[in-house]
mmCIF file of C-alpha atoms in Angstrom:
data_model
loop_
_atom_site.group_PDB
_atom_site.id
_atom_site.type_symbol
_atom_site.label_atom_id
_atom_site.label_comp_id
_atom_site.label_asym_id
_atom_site.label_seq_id
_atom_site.Cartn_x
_atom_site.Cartn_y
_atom_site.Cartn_z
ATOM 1 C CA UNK M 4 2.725 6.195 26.922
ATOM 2 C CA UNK M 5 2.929 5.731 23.229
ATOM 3 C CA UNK M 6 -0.195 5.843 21.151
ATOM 4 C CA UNK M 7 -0.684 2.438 19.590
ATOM 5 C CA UNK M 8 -3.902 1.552 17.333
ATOM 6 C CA UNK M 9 -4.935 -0.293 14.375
ATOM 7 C CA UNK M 10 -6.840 1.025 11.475
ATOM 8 C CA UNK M 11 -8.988 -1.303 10.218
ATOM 9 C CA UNK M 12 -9.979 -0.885 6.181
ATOM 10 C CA UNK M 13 -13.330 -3.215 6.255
ATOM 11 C CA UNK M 14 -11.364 -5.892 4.083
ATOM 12 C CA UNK M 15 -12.650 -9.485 4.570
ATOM 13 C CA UNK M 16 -8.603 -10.427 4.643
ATOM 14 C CA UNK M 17 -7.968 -8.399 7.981
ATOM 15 C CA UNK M 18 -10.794 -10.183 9.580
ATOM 16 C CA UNK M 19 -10.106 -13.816 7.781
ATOM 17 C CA UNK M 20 -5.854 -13.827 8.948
ATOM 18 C CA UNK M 21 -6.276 -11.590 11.400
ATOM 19 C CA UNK M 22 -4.211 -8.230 10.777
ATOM 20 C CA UNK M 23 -4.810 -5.057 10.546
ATOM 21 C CA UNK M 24 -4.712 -2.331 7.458
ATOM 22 C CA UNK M 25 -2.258 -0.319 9.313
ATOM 23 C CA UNK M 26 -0.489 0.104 12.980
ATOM 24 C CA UNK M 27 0.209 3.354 13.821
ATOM 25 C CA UNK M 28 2.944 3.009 16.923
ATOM 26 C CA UNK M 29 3.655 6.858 18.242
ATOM 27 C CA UNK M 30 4.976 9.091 15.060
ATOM 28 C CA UNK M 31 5.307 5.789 12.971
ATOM 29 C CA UNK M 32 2.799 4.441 10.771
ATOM 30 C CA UNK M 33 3.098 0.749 9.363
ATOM 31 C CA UNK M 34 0.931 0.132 6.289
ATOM 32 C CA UNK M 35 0.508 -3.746 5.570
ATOM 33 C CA UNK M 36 1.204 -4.853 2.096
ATOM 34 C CA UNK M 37 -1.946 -3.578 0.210
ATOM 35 C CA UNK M 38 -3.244 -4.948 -3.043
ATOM 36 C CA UNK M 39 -5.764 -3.372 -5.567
ATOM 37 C CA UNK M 40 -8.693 -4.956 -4.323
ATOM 38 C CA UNK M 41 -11.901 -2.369 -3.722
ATOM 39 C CA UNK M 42 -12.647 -3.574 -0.195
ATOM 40 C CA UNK M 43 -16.294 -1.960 -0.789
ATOM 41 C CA UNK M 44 -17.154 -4.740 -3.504
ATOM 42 C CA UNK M 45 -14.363 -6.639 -2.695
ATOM 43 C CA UNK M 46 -13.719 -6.702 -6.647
ATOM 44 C CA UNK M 47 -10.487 -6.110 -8.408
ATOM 45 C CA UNK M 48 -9.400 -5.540 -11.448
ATOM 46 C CA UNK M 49 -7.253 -7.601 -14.435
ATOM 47 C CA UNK M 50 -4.999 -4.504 -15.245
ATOM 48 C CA UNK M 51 -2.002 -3.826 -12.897
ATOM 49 C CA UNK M 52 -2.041 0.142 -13.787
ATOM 50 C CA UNK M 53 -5.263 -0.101 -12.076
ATOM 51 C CA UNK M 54 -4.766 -2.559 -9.308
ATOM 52 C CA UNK M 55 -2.136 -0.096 -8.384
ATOM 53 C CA UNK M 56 -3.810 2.857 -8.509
ATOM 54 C CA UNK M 57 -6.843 1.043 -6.039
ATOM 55 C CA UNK M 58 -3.585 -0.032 -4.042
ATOM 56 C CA UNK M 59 -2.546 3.619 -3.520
ATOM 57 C CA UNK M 60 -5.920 4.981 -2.725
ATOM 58 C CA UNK M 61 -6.262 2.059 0.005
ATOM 59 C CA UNK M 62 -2.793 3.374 1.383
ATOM 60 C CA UNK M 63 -3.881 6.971 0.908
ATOM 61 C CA UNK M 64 -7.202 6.252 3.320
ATOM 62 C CA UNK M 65 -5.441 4.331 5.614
ATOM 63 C CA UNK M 66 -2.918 7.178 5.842
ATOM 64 C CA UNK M 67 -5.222 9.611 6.091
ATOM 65 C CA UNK M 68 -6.834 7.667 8.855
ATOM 66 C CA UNK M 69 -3.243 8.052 10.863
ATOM 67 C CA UNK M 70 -3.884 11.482 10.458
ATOM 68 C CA UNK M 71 -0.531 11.715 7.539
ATOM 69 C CA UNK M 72 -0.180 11.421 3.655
ATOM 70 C CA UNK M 73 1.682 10.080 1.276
ATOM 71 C CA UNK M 74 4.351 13.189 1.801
ATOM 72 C CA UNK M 75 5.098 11.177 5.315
ATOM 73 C CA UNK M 76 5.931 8.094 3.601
ATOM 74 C CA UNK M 77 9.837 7.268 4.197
ATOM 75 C CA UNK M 78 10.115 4.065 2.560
ATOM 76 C CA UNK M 79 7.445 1.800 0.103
ATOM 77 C CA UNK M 80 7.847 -1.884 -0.754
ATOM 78 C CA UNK M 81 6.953 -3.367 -4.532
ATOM 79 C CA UNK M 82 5.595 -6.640 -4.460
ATOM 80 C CA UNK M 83 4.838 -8.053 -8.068
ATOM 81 C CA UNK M 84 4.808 -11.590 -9.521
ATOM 82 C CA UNK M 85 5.916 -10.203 -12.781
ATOM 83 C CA UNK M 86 8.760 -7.988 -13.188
ATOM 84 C CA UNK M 87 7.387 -6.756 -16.740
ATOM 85 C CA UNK M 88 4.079 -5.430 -14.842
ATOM 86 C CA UNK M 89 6.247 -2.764 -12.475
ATOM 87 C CA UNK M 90 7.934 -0.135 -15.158
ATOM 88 C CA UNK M 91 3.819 -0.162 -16.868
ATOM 89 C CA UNK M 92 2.914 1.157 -12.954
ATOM 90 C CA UNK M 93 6.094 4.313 -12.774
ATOM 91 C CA UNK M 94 3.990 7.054 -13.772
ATOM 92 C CA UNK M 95 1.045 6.258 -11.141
ATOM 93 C CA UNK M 96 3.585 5.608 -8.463
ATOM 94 C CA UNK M 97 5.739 8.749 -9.693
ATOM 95 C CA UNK M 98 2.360 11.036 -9.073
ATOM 96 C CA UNK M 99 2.547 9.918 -4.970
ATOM 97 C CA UNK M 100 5.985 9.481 -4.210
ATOM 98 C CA UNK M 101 7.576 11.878 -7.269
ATOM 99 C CA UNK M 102 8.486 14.329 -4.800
ATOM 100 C CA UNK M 103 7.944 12.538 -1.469
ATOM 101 C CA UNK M 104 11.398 10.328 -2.526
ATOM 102 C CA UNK M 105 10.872 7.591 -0.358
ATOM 103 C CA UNK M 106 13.223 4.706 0.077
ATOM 104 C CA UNK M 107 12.221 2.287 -2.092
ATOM 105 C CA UNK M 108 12.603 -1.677 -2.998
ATOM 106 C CA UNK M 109 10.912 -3.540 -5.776
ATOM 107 C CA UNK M 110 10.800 -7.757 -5.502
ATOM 108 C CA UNK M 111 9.432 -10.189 -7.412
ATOM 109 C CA UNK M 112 7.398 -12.803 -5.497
ATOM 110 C CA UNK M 113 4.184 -14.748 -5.344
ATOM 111 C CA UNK M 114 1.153 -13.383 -3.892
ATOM 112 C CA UNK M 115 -1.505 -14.771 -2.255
ATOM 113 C CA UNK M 116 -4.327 -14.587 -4.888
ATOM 114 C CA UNK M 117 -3.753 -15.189 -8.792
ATOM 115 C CA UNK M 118 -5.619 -12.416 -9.147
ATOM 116 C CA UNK M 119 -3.212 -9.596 -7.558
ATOM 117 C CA UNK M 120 -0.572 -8.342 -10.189
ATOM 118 C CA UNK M 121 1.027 -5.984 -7.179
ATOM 119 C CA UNK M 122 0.858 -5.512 -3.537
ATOM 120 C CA UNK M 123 2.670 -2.198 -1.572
ATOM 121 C CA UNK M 124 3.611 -1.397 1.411
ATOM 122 C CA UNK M 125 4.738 1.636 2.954
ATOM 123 C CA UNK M 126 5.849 2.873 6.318
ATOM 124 C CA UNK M 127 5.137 6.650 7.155
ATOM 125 C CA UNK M 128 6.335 8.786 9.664
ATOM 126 C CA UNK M 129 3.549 11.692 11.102
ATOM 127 C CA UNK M 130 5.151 15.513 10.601
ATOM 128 C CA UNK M 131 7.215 14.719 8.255
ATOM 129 C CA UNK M 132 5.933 15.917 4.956
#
């Protein structure tokens, strides 16, 4: 039977809509869309550089929890409200995915608190990086 469990990240949203942080489903792992909130103090900050770089360290526990990194990631979603926040972001997201290559998409959409300047998602496959 395939393995199939959730990883949970402590974030009031997972409990409050009722999802999960991840879903890892045999080799694959499914990383919800993950904004650059600190789910410790549930605090986040006004600059999107930041908020992404507290987005990729949320993905990079969550992966980590799934027992991968970010060199298992095949393909990473860019959610942003603002088009002209994204290219200020390339050299943080270069540093994880740089060599990794993943596919990649970028869209511009709302998000569900004022507050969040980006939101990613990646999907990760275990062995292989």
């Amino acid at each position: 039977m395939t393995e199939r469990r959730a990883i949970l990240s402590g974030s009031i949203f997972e409990e409050q809509i009722g999802y999960a942080r991840a879903v890892v489903d045999g080799d694959w792992v499914h990383v919800s869309g993950t904004t650059g909130f600190d789910y410790t103090t549930m605090t986040i900050s006004d600059d999107v550089v930041e908020q992404a770089e507290q987005c990729l360290r949320n993905i990079e526990a969550a992966l980590a929890e799934a027992k991968c990194t970010f060199a298992d990631v095949v393909r990473v979603r860019y959610l942003l409200p603002d088009r002209a926040d994204f290219e200020p972001c390339w050299p943080v997201l270069r540093r994880c995915f740089g060599e990794v290559r993943p596919a990649a998409t970028m869209m511009v959409c709302g998000l569900s608190d004022p507050r969040m300047k980006i939101e990613i998602e990646v999907y990760a496959r275990r062995g292989v990086g």
